[in-house]
Short mmCIF file of C-alpha atoms in Angstrom, two decimals:
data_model
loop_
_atom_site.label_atom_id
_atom_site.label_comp_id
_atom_site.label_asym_id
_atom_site.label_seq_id
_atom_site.Cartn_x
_atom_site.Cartn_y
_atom_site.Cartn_z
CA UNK A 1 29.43 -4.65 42.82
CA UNK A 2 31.44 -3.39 39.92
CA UNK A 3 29.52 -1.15 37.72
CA UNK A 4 30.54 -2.50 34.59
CA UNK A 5 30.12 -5.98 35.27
CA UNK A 6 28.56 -7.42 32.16
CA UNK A 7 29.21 -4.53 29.76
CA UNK A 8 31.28 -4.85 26.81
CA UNK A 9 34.14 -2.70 25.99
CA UNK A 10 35.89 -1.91 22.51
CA UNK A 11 39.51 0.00 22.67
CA UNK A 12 41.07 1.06 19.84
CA UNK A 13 44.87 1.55 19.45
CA UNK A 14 44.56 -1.14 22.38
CA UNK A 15 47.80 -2.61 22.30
CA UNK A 16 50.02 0.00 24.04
CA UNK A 17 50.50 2.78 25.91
CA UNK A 18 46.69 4.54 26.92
CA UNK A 19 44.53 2.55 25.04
CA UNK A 20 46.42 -0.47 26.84
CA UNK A 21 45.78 0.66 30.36
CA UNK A 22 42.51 1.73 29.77
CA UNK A 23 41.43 -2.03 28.83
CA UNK A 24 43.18 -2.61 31.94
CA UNK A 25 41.19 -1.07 34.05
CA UNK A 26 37.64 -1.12 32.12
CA UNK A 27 38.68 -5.19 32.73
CA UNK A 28 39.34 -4.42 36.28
CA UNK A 29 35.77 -3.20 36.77
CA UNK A 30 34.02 -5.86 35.22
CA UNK A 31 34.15 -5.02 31.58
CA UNK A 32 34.78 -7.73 28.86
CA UNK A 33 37.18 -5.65 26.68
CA UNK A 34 38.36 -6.16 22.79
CA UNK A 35 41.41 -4.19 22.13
CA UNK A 36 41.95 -3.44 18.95
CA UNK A 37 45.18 -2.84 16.61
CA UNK A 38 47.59 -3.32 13.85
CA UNK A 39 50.46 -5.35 15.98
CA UNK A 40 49.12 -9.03 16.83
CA UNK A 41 51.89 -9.93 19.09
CA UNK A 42 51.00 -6.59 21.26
CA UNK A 43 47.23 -7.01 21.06
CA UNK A 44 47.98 -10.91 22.73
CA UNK A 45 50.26 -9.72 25.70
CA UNK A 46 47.59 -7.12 26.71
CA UNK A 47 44.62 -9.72 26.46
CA UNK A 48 46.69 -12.29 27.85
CA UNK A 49 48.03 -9.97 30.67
CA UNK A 50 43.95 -8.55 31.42
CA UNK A 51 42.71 -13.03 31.53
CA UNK A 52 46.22 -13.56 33.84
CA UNK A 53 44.45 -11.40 36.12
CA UNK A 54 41.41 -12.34 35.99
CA UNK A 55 39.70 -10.49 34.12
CA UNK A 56 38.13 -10.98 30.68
CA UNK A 57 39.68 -9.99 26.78
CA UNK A 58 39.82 -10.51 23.53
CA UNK A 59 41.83 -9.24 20.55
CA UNK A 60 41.21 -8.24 17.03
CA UNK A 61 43.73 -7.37 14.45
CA UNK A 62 42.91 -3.84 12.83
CA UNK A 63 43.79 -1.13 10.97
CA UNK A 64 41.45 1.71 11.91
CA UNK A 65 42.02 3.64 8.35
CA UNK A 66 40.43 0.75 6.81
CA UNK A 67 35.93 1.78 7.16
CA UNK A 68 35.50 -1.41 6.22
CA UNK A 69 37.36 -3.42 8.72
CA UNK A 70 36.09 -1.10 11.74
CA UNK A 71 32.54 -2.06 10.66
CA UNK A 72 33.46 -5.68 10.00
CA UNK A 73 35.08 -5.62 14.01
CA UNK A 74 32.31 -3.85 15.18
CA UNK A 75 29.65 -6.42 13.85
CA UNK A 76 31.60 -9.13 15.26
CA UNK A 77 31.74 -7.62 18.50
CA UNK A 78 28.14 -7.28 18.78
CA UNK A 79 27.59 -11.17 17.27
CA UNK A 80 29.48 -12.10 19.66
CA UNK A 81 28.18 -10.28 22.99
CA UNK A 82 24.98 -8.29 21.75
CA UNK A 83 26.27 -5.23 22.72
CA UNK A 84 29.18 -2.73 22.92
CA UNK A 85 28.81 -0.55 26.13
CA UNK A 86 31.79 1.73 25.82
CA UNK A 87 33.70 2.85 22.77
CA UNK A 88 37.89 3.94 23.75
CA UNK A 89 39.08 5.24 20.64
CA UNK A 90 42.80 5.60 21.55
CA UNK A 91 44.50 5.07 18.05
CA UNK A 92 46.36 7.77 17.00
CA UNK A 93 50.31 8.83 15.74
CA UNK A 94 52.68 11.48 14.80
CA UNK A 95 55.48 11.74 12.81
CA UNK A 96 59.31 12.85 13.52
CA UNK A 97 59.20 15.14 10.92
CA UNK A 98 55.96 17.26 11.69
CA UNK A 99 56.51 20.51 10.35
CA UNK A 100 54.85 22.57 7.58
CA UNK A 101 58.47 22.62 5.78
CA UNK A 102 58.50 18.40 6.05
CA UNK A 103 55.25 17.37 6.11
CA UNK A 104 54.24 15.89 2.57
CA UNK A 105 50.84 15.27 1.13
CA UNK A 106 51.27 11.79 1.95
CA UNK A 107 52.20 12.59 5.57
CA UNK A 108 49.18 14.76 6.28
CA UNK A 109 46.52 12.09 5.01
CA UNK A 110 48.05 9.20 7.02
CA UNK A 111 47.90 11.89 9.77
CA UNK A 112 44.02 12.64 9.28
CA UNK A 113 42.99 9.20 8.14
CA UNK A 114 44.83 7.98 11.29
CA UNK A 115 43.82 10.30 14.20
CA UNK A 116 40.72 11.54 13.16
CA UNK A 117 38.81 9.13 10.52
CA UNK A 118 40.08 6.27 12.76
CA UNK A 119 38.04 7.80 15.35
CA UNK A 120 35.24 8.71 12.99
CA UNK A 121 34.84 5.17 11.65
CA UNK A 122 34.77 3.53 14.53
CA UNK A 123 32.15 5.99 16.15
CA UNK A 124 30.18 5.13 13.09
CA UNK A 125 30.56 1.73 13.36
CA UNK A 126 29.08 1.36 17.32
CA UNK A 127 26.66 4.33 17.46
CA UNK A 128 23.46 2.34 15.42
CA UNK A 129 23.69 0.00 18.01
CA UNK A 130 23.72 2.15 21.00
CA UNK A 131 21.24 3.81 19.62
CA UNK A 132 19.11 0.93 18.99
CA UNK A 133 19.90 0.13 23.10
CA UNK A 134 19.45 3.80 23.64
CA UNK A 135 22.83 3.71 26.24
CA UNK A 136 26.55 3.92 25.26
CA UNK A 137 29.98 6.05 26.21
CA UNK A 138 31.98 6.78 23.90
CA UNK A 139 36.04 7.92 25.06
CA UNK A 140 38.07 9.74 23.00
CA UNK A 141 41.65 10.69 23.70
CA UNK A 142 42.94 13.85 22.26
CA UNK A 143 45.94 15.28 23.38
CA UNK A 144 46.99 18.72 24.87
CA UNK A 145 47.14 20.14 21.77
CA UNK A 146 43.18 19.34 21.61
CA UNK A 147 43.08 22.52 23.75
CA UNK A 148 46.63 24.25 23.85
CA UNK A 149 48.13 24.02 20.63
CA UNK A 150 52.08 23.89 20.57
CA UNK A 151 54.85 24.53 17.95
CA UNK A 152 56.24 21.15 18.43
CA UNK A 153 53.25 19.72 17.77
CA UNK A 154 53.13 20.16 14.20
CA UNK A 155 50.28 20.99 11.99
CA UNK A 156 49.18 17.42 11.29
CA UNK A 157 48.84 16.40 14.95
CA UNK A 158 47.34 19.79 16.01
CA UNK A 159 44.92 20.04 13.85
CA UNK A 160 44.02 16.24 14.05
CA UNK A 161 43.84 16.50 17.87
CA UNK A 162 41.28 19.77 18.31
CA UNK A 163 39.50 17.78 15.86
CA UNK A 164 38.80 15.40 17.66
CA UNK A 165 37.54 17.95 20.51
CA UNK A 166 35.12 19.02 17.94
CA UNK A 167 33.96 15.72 16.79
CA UNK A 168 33.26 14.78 21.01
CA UNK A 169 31.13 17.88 21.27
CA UNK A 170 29.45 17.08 18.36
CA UNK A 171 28.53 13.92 19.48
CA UNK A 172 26.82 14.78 22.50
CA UNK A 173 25.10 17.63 20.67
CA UNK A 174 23.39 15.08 18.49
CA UNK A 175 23.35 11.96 20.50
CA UNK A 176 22.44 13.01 24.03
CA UNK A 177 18.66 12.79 23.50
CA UNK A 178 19.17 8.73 22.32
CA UNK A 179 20.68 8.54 25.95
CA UNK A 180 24.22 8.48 24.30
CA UNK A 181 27.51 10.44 25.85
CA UNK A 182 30.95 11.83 25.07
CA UNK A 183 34.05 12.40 27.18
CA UNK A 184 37.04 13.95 25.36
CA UNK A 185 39.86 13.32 27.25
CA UNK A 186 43.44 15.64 26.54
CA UNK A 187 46.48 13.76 28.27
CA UNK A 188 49.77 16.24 28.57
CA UNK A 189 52.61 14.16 28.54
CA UNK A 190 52.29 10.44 29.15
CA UNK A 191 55.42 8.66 29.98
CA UNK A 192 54.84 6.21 26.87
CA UNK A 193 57.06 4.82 23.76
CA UNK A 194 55.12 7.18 22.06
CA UNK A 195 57.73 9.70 23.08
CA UNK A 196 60.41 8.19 21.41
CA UNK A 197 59.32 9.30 18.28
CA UNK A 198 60.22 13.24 19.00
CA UNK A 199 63.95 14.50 17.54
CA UNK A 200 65.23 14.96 21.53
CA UNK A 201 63.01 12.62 23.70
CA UNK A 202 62.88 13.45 27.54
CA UNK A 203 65.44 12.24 29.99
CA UNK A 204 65.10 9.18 32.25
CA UNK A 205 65.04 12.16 35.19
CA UNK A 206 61.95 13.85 33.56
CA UNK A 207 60.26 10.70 32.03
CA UNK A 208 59.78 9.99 35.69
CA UNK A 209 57.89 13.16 36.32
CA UNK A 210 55.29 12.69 33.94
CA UNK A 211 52.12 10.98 33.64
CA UNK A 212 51.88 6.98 33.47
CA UNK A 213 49.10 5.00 31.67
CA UNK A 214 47.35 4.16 34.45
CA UNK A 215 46.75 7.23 35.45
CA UNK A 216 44.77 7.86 31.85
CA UNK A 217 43.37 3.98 32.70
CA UNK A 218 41.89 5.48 35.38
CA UNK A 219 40.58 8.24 33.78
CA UNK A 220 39.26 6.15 31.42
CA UNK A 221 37.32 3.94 34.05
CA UNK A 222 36.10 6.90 35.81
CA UNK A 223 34.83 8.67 32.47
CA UNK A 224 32.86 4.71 32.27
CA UNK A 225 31.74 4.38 35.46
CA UNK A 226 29.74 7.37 35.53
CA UNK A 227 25.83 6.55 36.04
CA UNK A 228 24.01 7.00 32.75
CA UNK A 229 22.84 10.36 33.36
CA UNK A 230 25.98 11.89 34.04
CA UNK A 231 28.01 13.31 30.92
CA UNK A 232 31.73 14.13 31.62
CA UNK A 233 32.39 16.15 28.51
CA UNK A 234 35.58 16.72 28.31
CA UNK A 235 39.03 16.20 30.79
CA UNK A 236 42.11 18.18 30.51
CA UNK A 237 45.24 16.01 32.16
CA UNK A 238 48.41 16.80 32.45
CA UNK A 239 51.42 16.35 34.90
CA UNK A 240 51.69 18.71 38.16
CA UNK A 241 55.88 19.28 36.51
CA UNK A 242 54.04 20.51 33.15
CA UNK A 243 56.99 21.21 31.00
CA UNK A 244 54.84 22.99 28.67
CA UNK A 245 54.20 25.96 31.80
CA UNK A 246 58.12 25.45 32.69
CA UNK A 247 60.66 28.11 31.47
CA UNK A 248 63.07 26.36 29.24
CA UNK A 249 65.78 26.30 31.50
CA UNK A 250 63.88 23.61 33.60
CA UNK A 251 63.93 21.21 30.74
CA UNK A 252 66.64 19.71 28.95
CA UNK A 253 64.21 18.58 25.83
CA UNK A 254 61.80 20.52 23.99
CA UNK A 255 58.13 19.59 25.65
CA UNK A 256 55.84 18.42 23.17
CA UNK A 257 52.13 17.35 23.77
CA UNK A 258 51.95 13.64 22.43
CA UNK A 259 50.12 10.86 24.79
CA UNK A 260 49.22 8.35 22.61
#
């Protein structure tokens, strides 16, 4: 019997990369998953890819910036299927030009509003309701920066990312006595298009080295699977070749910590 069989599942940034793979396999365990995101087209070939399958999906346009819209989704979710089991909020970005030197006010808020009130609105949006149920997981995915902060990085996306550490934490400091629970999870690299938004992207040779989607899908379905009284608070990832332990030598491109 598949544990989540029956639950409902809501993934944000759900039409590529992790957020993508973990519908996959919340699907592939039973889950009726809604996956989220600003690119229609994307959010159809992942629910259309999940009911191919066999398994069960649905898509909803959305910005996550927008409070209003992440409530709006939310309450449509639950009119729909009285419930939202597990929260993935996967949307997040960064920017080629991430320093302090090029980073512009503008920049930095789509940063924030982005990576860390996207996750923040949505929490908000699901947590009366789980409360209300008194049961509910809610997945957020960092980055390695959450933990290990890097140059490359940038200031935006660090500090967004070990935000969203705090804001898991914080969660489960509140929420754990309503029978709520909150796994932070911090991917290293994650062989994604993601990466092709750094100044010197890896090579094919080291692409192939590093993490793959599914592997955070099944992070993602373990973190869910979990019985209710278990509370995995927080999962550092990365790939056994970590470029960001390597000497540079061993690397022909900067390593950098994005996995979204």
């Amino acid at each position: 019997m598949n544990v989540l069989a029956n639950s409902v599942a809501w993934i944000t940034g759900g039409g590529s990369g992790i957020g993508a793979a973990g519908a996959k396999a919340l699907a592939l365990a039973g889950a009726t998953v809604v996956v989220s995101g600003r690119r229609r087209e994307e959010l159809d070939r992942v629910a259309g890819a999940i009911r191919e399958a066999g398994g069960r999906a649905e898509a909803a346009v959305l910005d996550v910036t927008d409070e209003a819209a992440v409530r709006r989704t939310a309450a449509a979710i639950l009119e729909a299927h009285g419930r939202i089991d597990t929260l993935v909020a996967s949307a997040g970005l960064n920017l080629p030009n991430r320093s302090f030197e090029a980073l512009g006010p503008g920049d930095w808020a789509r940063l924030v509003d982005v990576n860390l009130n996207g996750a923040m609105h949505a929490i908000q949006a699901v947590l009366p309701a789980m409360r209300e149920r008194r049961t509910g997981t809610v997945i957020i995915i960092s980055s390695w920066v959450g933990r290990h902060a890097v140059r490359l990085g940038g200031p935006g996306y660090n500090a967004t990312k070990q935000a969203l550490v705090a804001l898991s934490h914080s969660l489960n400091m509140e929420e754990c006595g309503n029978g709520l629970r909150s796994c932070v999870i911090m991917p290293g690299e994650v062989e994604t298009g993601f990466l092709t938004q750094r100044a010197a992207p890896p090579p094919p040779e080291e692409l192939a080295r590093l993490l793959r989607p599914d592997d955070l899908g099944r992070t993602i379905r373990f973190v869910a699977e979990m019985p209710p009284h278990v509370c995995v608070n927080e999962i550092l990832i990365s790939p056994t070749w970590n470029r960001n332990f390597l000497p540079p030598a061993s690397s022909t491109a900067d390593a950098a910590p994005e996995a979204d």
